[in-house]
């Protein structure tokens, strides 16, 4: 494709779009599809066809609109409908030229929508992820065009560094610095890898990104490849995300067909190819060295670092690994400039972050908020607080690698530093909210069970340590624990954290450490109850023996 | 990844307050052992690739917030390494205790009693009891091979056997299945060892095994002594030939 072709394609697609009088967008991501939004999309299409309105009404499936708890969501022109079922299709088509359907209305002026800032997800819910033309109409590949025709790789890296973007996978390593390291690494063959092995319980940001706007991820990868001097990209997606795999595959094929990836992109000398690798569902394969081993066709095991993948990664070549969301951030930075990106957020954490809200909360779903927003605003304002009149207890961020944050700390801001200071981590963006009915020892036990079953078994501290910690948590929760068990648990936490080989083991104790930090009394309560019942049992046994003595 | 080959450039560093010079590319473990500083290891074996799984060789490197595995960390100029701080000693103790708690290690009935690296390590680290709850898993003994026996109860998953089989013998009969505590050594596609079509019955795996997990058949309690000298000899001979 020539540069001018992209522009003419965009203009034509936009003109085609404007030719329609009405637009109906139906969410067709996994969450809404589980409520049969695919059937709804078909019914709406049939209804429009039946009434002979195909020339006037455009019905398409789009990515996630955020408020997953009220799905399926449908947007008819500017009106948002929630909990839509197939039988509502005629009413929605009727409403296009008259009054909105009152009983399905979703208030778009509620804080859930107004307090978000959409940069990464700006096109999610607007574009049809399965249509390249529709994506191009909404500006896809414009950033790649700009980069290839008017910027040197150094300028691209500088732009990303200036933006202050940090890795969205959890650790928050400065993206510009990572790109510069890979660019400087000697070697003619280099790789870029997109880490889509999102495995945290309660996290679905990356899935939504890949399902809702796959071309943006591809575009980000292509820009990264140009910047670091790579020709080959790999998207590593877990096989549990079949829809994401399907849409990414389709996106790659479409982009190939239109020469947006492949040889001599936009007539330049830049070549870039992408392939998809499926993960077989191991949490540890989200760790970069394990991911690389898995892509190479080996067992997904981490290895000691250094050497870092930036110097010796996939097949021993310098490799850039970034998270899906990080790549999705690239196009807006290039399009709008580093300065506009750097304006958003805090001193050290720039831009926006996508969070997946789950648990005991009114509005579950996906949100994109500027860094530096108060946690309280997310929980009570955006997420609408706790349902059923219960009290908030804690929120777990960062999944099994993160920690919980209690009610009296909700004033902290959401950025990499303050979450770490509070004993948790930013993580990839899962937020699990717990109310007063949750027992924190049980919460810690749940996450430890997850780590125990997901430990790869390579290093002893993680393999046996997670088992032992789970065993001790089990004892304490089931009121069989003692104070010695608690002390042993604490010792193990420190040891596993310090000695494990990779991030999985090093962060596995975090849920225990943070629940101990804020909710130690719950552990002590359970131990006291255990001791009390033990004392009762002893007294009863003694009573029995006295009785026997009297009898004899 | 094979152990780093030294490129000859001389560098100086400090290990346990001792000034030491070495060639660049050498690992902390190699340099420490050359200078009679003992760093305990279980999964490391000279001549095999670095695994980094037992975590016993972790050392403190000044300026690095994380502990480094001595077997996998290359010396750099001016490095200051501490190999045996109270914290490291405590961690090592806990790691070996965890190995004892993980499977069924009963020295008194073990063919390797008295010649066992795990047992020796426990003595060296002055372990007198195990503070962790024992797992007591139900594990199999693979007695199908006509010359050797695999007892999963005594395996510590150091993967020396896997590496020697793949890297030195070139058969790759052995590998690991499963995750976490359920991980186990397998032969071919998890078949009984005796039915393996790739095993050459060379016996290298038996001799590199640090415990009584891999033994020759027909050995009784305390009779199994491993001969590990072949490995440095083989690697040296192959290096000079190539």
PDB file of N, CA, C and O in Angstrom, chain A residues 82-132:
ATOM      1  N   UNK A  82     -28.757  -0.913  27.651  1.00  0.00           N
ATOM      2  CA  UNK A  82     -28.137  -1.992  28.419  1.00  0.00           C
ATOM      3  C   UNK A  82     -29.085  -3.176  28.547  1.00  0.00           C
ATOM      4  O   UNK A  82     -30.286  -3.038  28.351  1.00  0.00           O
ATOM      5  N   UNK A  83     -28.519  -4.315  28.913  1.00  0.00           N
ATOM      6  CA  UNK A  83     -29.287  -5.559  29.081  1.00  0.00           C
ATOM      7  C   UNK A  83     -30.200  -5.845  27.894  1.00  0.00           C
ATOM      8  O   UNK A  83     -31.353  -6.228  28.060  1.00  0.00           O
ATOM      9  N   UNK A  84     -29.683  -5.652  26.704  1.00  0.00           N
ATOM     10  CA  UNK A  84     -30.513  -5.822  25.510  1.00  0.00           C
ATOM     11  C   UNK A  84     -30.594  -7.296  25.135  1.00  0.00           C
ATOM     12  O   UNK A  84     -29.590  -8.009  25.182  1.00  0.00           O
ATOM     13  N   UNK A  85     -31.795  -7.719  24.810  1.00  0.00           N
ATOM     14  CA  UNK A  85     -31.981  -9.097  24.353  1.00  0.00           C
ATOM     15  C   UNK A  85     -32.497  -9.080  22.920  1.00  0.00           C
ATOM     16  O   UNK A  85     -32.928  -8.043  22.424  1.00  0.00           O
ATOM     17  N   UNK A  86     -32.474 -10.246  22.300  1.00  0.00           N
ATOM     18  CA  UNK A  86     -32.870 -10.316  20.889  1.00  0.00           C
ATOM     19  C   UNK A  86     -34.279  -9.785  20.667  1.00  0.00           C
ATOM     20  O   UNK A  86     -34.561  -9.143  19.656  1.00  0.00           O
ATOM     21  N   UNK A  87     -35.173 -10.046  21.638  1.00  0.00           N
ATOM     22  CA  UNK A  87     -36.562  -9.619  21.429  1.00  0.00           C
ATOM     23  C   UNK A  87     -36.701  -8.087  21.447  1.00  0.00           C
ATOM     24  O   UNK A  87     -37.727  -7.562  21.049  1.00  0.00           O
ATOM     25  N   UNK A  88     -35.662  -7.391  21.880  1.00  0.00           N
ATOM     26  CA  UNK A  88     -35.740  -5.935  21.880  1.00  0.00           C
ATOM     27  C   UNK A  88     -35.371  -5.331  20.521  1.00  0.00           C
ATOM     28  O   UNK A  88     -35.466  -4.120  20.338  1.00  0.00           O
ATOM     29  N   UNK A  89     -34.922  -6.167  19.594  1.00  0.00           N
ATOM     30  CA  UNK A  89     -34.413  -5.650  18.323  1.00  0.00           C
ATOM     31  C   UNK A  89     -35.422  -4.755  17.588  1.00  0.00           C
ATOM     32  O   UNK A  89     -35.070  -3.648  17.181  1.00  0.00           O
ATOM     33  N   UNK A  90     -36.695  -5.202  17.417  1.00  0.00           N
ATOM     34  CA  UNK A  90     -37.646  -4.320  16.701  1.00  0.00           C
ATOM     35  C   UNK A  90     -37.797  -2.970  17.398  1.00  0.00           C
ATOM     36  O   UNK A  90     -37.807  -1.936  16.725  1.00  0.00           O
ATOM     37  N   UNK A  91     -37.874  -2.989  18.724  1.00  0.00           N
ATOM     38  CA  UNK A  91     -38.059  -1.729  19.451  1.00  0.00           C
ATOM     39  C   UNK A  91     -36.879  -0.795  19.218  1.00  0.00           C
ATOM     40  O   UNK A  91     -37.051   0.422  19.062  1.00  0.00           O
ATOM     41  N   UNK A  92     -35.678  -1.353  19.163  1.00  0.00           N
ATOM     42  CA  UNK A  92     -34.501  -0.503  18.964  1.00  0.00           C
ATOM     43  C   UNK A  92     -34.510   0.091  17.556  1.00  0.00           C
ATOM     44  O   UNK A  92     -34.235   1.279  17.371  1.00  0.00           O
ATOM     45  N   UNK A  93     -34.869  -0.732  16.578  1.00  0.00           N
ATOM     46  CA  UNK A  93     -34.921  -0.199  15.212  1.00  0.00           C
ATOM     47  C   UNK A  93     -36.033   0.855  15.111  1.00  0.00           C
ATOM     48  O   UNK A  93     -35.857   1.896  14.471  1.00  0.00           O
ATOM     49  N   UNK A  94     -37.156   0.612  15.786  1.00  0.00           N
ATOM     50  CA  UNK A  94     -38.233   1.617  15.830  1.00  0.00           C
ATOM     51  C   UNK A  94     -37.741   2.933  16.394  1.00  0.00           C
ATOM     52  O   UNK A  94     -38.080   4.010  15.910  1.00  0.00           O
ATOM     53  N   UNK A  95     -36.926   2.819  17.445  1.00  0.00           N
ATOM     54  CA  UNK A  95     -36.529   4.015  18.206  1.00  0.00           C
ATOM     55  C   UNK A  95     -35.596   4.918  17.421  1.00  0.00           C
ATOM     56  O   UNK A  95     -35.401   6.072  17.782  1.00  0.00           O
ATOM     57  N   UNK A  96     -35.017   4.415  16.336  1.00  0.00           N
ATOM     58  CA  UNK A  96     -34.010   5.211  15.628  1.00  0.00           C
ATOM     59  C   UNK A  96     -34.554   6.556  15.181  1.00  0.00           C
ATOM     60  O   UNK A  96     -33.873   7.573  15.239  1.00  0.00           O
ATOM     61  N   UNK A  97     -35.821   6.537  14.739  1.00  0.00           N
ATOM     62  CA  UNK A  97     -36.374   7.798  14.248  1.00  0.00           C
ATOM     63  C   UNK A  97     -37.426   8.343  15.196  1.00  0.00           C
ATOM     64  O   UNK A  97     -38.195   9.218  14.835  1.00  0.00           O
ATOM     65  N   UNK A  98     -37.513   7.779  16.384  1.00  0.00           N
ATOM     66  CA  UNK A  98     -38.472   8.345  17.352  1.00  0.00           C
ATOM     67  C   UNK A  98     -37.826   8.414  18.736  1.00  0.00           C
ATOM     68  O   UNK A  98     -36.622   8.647  18.851  1.00  0.00           O
ATOM     69  N   UNK A  99     -38.616   8.134  19.768  1.00  0.00           N
ATOM     70  CA  UNK A  99     -38.108   8.235  21.137  1.00  0.00           C
ATOM     71  C   UNK A  99     -37.285   6.997  21.504  1.00  0.00           C
ATOM     72  O   UNK A  99     -37.583   5.903  21.032  1.00  0.00           O
ATOM     73  N   UNK A 100     -36.250   7.165  22.347  1.00  0.00           N
ATOM     74  CA  UNK A 100     -35.465   5.997  22.783  1.00  0.00           C
ATOM     75  C   UNK A 100     -36.314   5.018  23.596  1.00  0.00           C
ATOM     76  O   UNK A 100     -37.334   5.404  24.173  1.00  0.00           O
ATOM     77  N   UNK A 101     -35.879   3.777  23.619  1.00  0.00           N
ATOM     78  CA  UNK A 101     -36.582   2.753  24.408  1.00  0.00           C
ATOM     79  C   UNK A 101     -36.242   2.988  25.889  1.00  0.00           C
ATOM     80  O   UNK A 101     -35.112   2.766  26.311  1.00  0.00           O
ATOM     81  N   UNK A 102     -37.252   3.448  26.625  1.00  0.00           N
ATOM     82  CA  UNK A 102     -36.994   3.905  27.994  1.00  0.00           C
ATOM     83  C   UNK A 102     -36.442   2.811  28.907  1.00  0.00           C
ATOM     84  O   UNK A 102     -35.476   3.012  29.630  1.00  0.00           O
ATOM     85  N   UNK A 103     -37.046   1.622  28.846  1.00  0.00           N
ATOM     86  CA  UNK A 103     -36.673   0.609  29.843  1.00  0.00           C
ATOM     87  C   UNK A 103     -35.265   0.044  29.625  1.00  0.00           C
ATOM     88  O   UNK A 103     -34.721  -0.616  30.497  1.00  0.00           O
ATOM     89  N   UNK A 104     -34.667   0.311  28.470  1.00  0.00           N
ATOM     90  CA  UNK A 104     -33.318  -0.226  28.225  1.00  0.00           C
ATOM     91  C   UNK A 104     -32.227   0.824  28.372  1.00  0.00           C
ATOM     92  O   UNK A 104     -31.039   0.521  28.279  1.00  0.00           O
ATOM     93  N   UNK A 105     -32.638   2.072  28.592  1.00  0.00           N
ATOM     94  CA  UNK A 105     -31.668   3.167  28.578  1.00  0.00           C
ATOM     95  C   UNK A 105     -30.555   2.985  29.607  1.00  0.00           C
ATOM     96  O   UNK A 105     -30.783   2.567  30.729  1.00  0.00           O
ATOM     97  N   UNK A 106     -29.354   3.301  29.177  1.00  0.00           N
ATOM     98  CA  UNK A 106     -28.211   3.310  30.102  1.00  0.00           C
ATOM     99  C   UNK A 106     -27.721   4.743  30.181  1.00  0.00           C
ATOM    100  O   UNK A 106     -27.481   5.384  29.154  1.00  0.00           O
ATOM    101  N   UNK A 107     -27.605   5.252  31.379  1.00  0.00           N
ATOM    102  CA  UNK A 107     -27.240   6.655  31.585  1.00  0.00           C
ATOM    103  C   UNK A 107     -25.763   6.864  31.256  1.00  0.00           C
ATOM    104  O   UNK A 107     -24.876   6.386  31.964  1.00  0.00           O
ATOM    105  N   UNK A 108     -25.496   7.573  30.179  1.00  0.00           N
ATOM    106  CA  UNK A 108     -24.091   7.792  29.818  1.00  0.00           C
ATOM    107  C   UNK A 108     -23.495   8.980  30.581  1.00  0.00           C
ATOM    108  O   UNK A 108     -22.331   9.301  30.413  1.00  0.00           O
ATOM    109  N   UNK A 109     -24.322   9.636  31.387  1.00  0.00           N
ATOM    110  CA  UNK A 109     -23.807  10.754  32.176  1.00  0.00           C
ATOM    111  C   UNK A 109     -23.391  10.335  33.577  1.00  0.00           C
ATOM    112  O   UNK A 109     -22.975  11.134  34.401  1.00  0.00           O
ATOM    113  N   UNK A 110     -23.498   9.023  33.873  1.00  0.00           N
ATOM    114  CA  UNK A 110     -23.076   8.570  35.200  1.00  0.00           C
ATOM    115  C   UNK A 110     -21.537   8.591  35.274  1.00  0.00           C
ATOM    116  O   UNK A 110     -20.859   8.534  34.243  1.00  0.00           O
ATOM    117  N   UNK A 111     -21.015   8.706  36.496  1.00  0.00           N
ATOM    118  CA  UNK A 111     -19.553   8.848  36.641  1.00  0.00           C
ATOM    119  C   UNK A 111     -18.777   7.725  35.963  1.00  0.00           C
ATOM    120  O   UNK A 111     -17.637   7.935  35.558  1.00  0.00           O
ATOM    121  N   UNK A 112     -19.393   6.553  35.842  1.00  0.00           N
ATOM    122  CA  UNK A 112     -18.684   5.447  35.207  1.00  0.00           C
ATOM    123  C   UNK A 112     -18.160   5.863  33.838  1.00  0.00           C
ATOM    124  O   UNK A 112     -17.077   5.491  33.431  1.00  0.00           O
ATOM    125  N   UNK A 113     -18.963   6.662  33.117  1.00  0.00           N
ATOM    126  CA  UNK A 113     -18.524   7.082  31.785  1.00  0.00           C
ATOM    127  C   UNK A 113     -17.818   8.432  31.820  1.00  0.00           C
ATOM    128  O   UNK A 113     -16.821   8.631  31.139  1.00  0.00           O
ATOM    129  N   UNK A 114     -18.345   9.370  32.636  1.00  0.00           N
ATOM    130  CA  UNK A 114     -17.808  10.728  32.566  1.00  0.00           C
ATOM    131  C   UNK A 114     -16.421  10.842  33.185  1.00  0.00           C
ATOM    132  O   UNK A 114     -15.633  11.688  32.800  1.00  0.00           O
ATOM    133  N   UNK A 115     -16.099   9.989  34.148  1.00  0.00           N
ATOM    134  CA  UNK A 115     -14.803  10.128  34.819  1.00  0.00           C
ATOM    135  C   UNK A 115     -13.683   9.373  34.122  1.00  0.00           C
ATOM    136  O   UNK A 115     -12.547   9.417  34.532  1.00  0.00           O
ATOM    137  N   UNK A 116     -14.027   8.631  33.101  1.00  0.00           N
ATOM    138  CA  UNK A 116     -12.976   7.915  32.383  1.00  0.00           C
ATOM    139  C   UNK A 116     -12.274   8.836  31.394  1.00  0.00           C
ATOM    140  O   UNK A 116     -12.816   9.852  30.988  1.00  0.00           O
ATOM    141  N   UNK A 117     -11.062   8.455  31.049  1.00  0.00           N
ATOM    142  CA  UNK A 117     -10.363   9.169  29.992  1.00  0.00           C
ATOM    143  C   UNK A 117      -9.896   8.132  28.988  1.00  0.00           C
ATOM    144  O   UNK A 117      -9.034   7.323  29.277  1.00  0.00           O
ATOM    145  N   UNK A 118     -10.507   8.142  27.826  1.00  0.00           N
ATOM    146  CA  UNK A 118     -10.223   7.095  26.858  1.00  0.00           C
ATOM    147  C   UNK A 118      -9.139   7.515  25.875  1.00  0.00           C
ATOM    148  O   UNK A 118      -9.323   8.444  25.091  1.00  0.00           O
ATOM    149  N   UNK A 119      -8.012   6.858  25.979  1.00  0.00           N
ATOM    150  CA  UNK A 119      -6.945   7.076  25.001  1.00  0.00           C
ATOM    151  C   UNK A 119      -6.658   5.761  24.296  1.00  0.00           C
ATOM    152  O   UNK A 119      -6.767   5.640  23.088  1.00  0.00           O
ATOM    153  N   UNK A 120      -6.318   4.759  25.113  1.00  0.00           N
ATOM    154  CA  UNK A 120      -6.024   3.448  24.536  1.00  0.00           C
ATOM    155  C   UNK A 120      -7.299   2.823  23.983  1.00  0.00           C
ATOM    156  O   UNK A 120      -7.311   2.222  22.918  1.00  0.00           O
ATOM    157  N   UNK A 121      -8.380   3.016  24.734  1.00  0.00           N
ATOM    158  CA  UNK A 121      -9.639   2.383  24.340  1.00  0.00           C
ATOM    159  C   UNK A 121     -10.550   3.325  23.560  1.00  0.00           C
ATOM    160  O   UNK A 121     -11.757   3.100  23.491  1.00  0.00           O
ATOM    161  N   UNK A 122      -9.955   4.369  22.971  1.00  0.00           N
ATOM    162  CA  UNK A 122     -10.823   5.362  22.318  1.00  0.00           C
ATOM    163  C   UNK A 122     -11.654   4.725  21.200  1.00  0.00           C
ATOM    164  O   UNK A 122     -12.784   5.122  20.963  1.00  0.00           O
ATOM    165  N   UNK A 123     -11.092   3.739  20.506  1.00  0.00           N
ATOM    166  CA  UNK A 123     -11.823   3.126  19.401  1.00  0.00           C
ATOM    167  C   UNK A 123     -12.550   1.856  19.794  1.00  0.00           C
ATOM    168  O   UNK A 123     -13.277   1.291  18.997  1.00  0.00           O
ATOM    169  N   UNK A 124     -12.312   1.400  21.016  1.00  0.00           N
ATOM    170  CA  UNK A 124     -12.990   0.193  21.452  1.00  0.00           C
ATOM    171  C   UNK A 124     -14.455   0.552  21.682  1.00  0.00           C
ATOM    172  O   UNK A 124     -14.764   1.507  22.378  1.00  0.00           O
ATOM    173  N   UNK A 125     -15.356  -0.208  21.070  1.00  0.00           N
ATOM    174  CA  UNK A 125     -16.770   0.151  21.159  1.00  0.00           C
ATOM    175  C   UNK A 125     -17.198   1.046  20.024  1.00  0.00           C
ATOM    176  O   UNK A 125     -18.368   1.390  19.893  1.00  0.00           O
ATOM    177  N   UNK A 126     -16.253   1.433  19.177  1.00  0.00           N
ATOM    178  CA  UNK A 126     -16.598   2.264  18.012  1.00  0.00           C
ATOM    179  C   UNK A 126     -16.269   1.567  16.702  1.00  0.00           C
ATOM    180  O   UNK A 126     -16.952   1.750  15.711  1.00  0.00           O
ATOM    181  N   UNK A 127     -15.192   0.794  16.709  1.00  0.00           N
ATOM    182  CA  UNK A 127     -14.815   0.143  15.451  1.00  0.00           C
ATOM    183  C   UNK A 127     -15.212  -1.331  15.451  1.00  0.00           C
ATOM    184  O   UNK A 127     -15.316  -1.961  16.501  1.00  0.00           O
ATOM    185  N   UNK A 128     -15.394  -1.837  14.249  1.00  0.00           N
ATOM    186  CA  UNK A 128     -15.630  -3.267  14.077  1.00  0.00           C
ATOM    187  C   UNK A 128     -14.263  -3.943  14.010  1.00  0.00           C
ATOM    188  O   UNK A 128     -13.534  -3.759  13.035  1.00  0.00           O
ATOM    189  N   UNK A 129     -13.900  -4.704  15.041  1.00  0.00           N
ATOM    190  CA  UNK A 129     -12.547  -5.271  15.072  1.00  0.00           C
ATOM    191  C   UNK A 129     -12.265  -6.235  13.928  1.00  0.00           C
ATOM    192  O   UNK A 129     -11.116  -6.521  13.628  1.00  0.00           O
ATOM    193  N   UNK A 130     -13.313  -6.703  13.277  1.00  0.00           N
ATOM    194  CA  UNK A 130     -13.087  -7.657  12.191  1.00  0.00           C
ATOM    195  C   UNK A 130     -13.035  -6.973  10.830  1.00  0.00           C
ATOM    196  O   UNK A 130     -12.951  -7.633   9.799  1.00  0.00           O
ATOM    197  N   UNK A 131     -13.118  -5.640  10.830  1.00  0.00           N
ATOM    198  CA  UNK A 131     -13.093  -4.928   9.557  1.00  0.00           C
ATOM    199  C   UNK A 131     -11.924  -3.954   9.519  1.00  0.00           C
ATOM    200  O   UNK A 131     -11.877  -2.986  10.267  1.00  0.00           O
ATOM    201  N   UNK A 132     -10.987  -4.224   8.630  1.00  0.00           N
ATOM    202  CA  UNK A 132      -9.825  -3.337   8.510  1.00  0.00           C
ATOM    203  C   UNK A 132     -10.258  -1.960   8.020  1.00  0.00           C
ATOM    204  O   UNK A 132      -9.772  -0.933   8.488  1.00  0.00           O
TER     205      UNK A 132
END
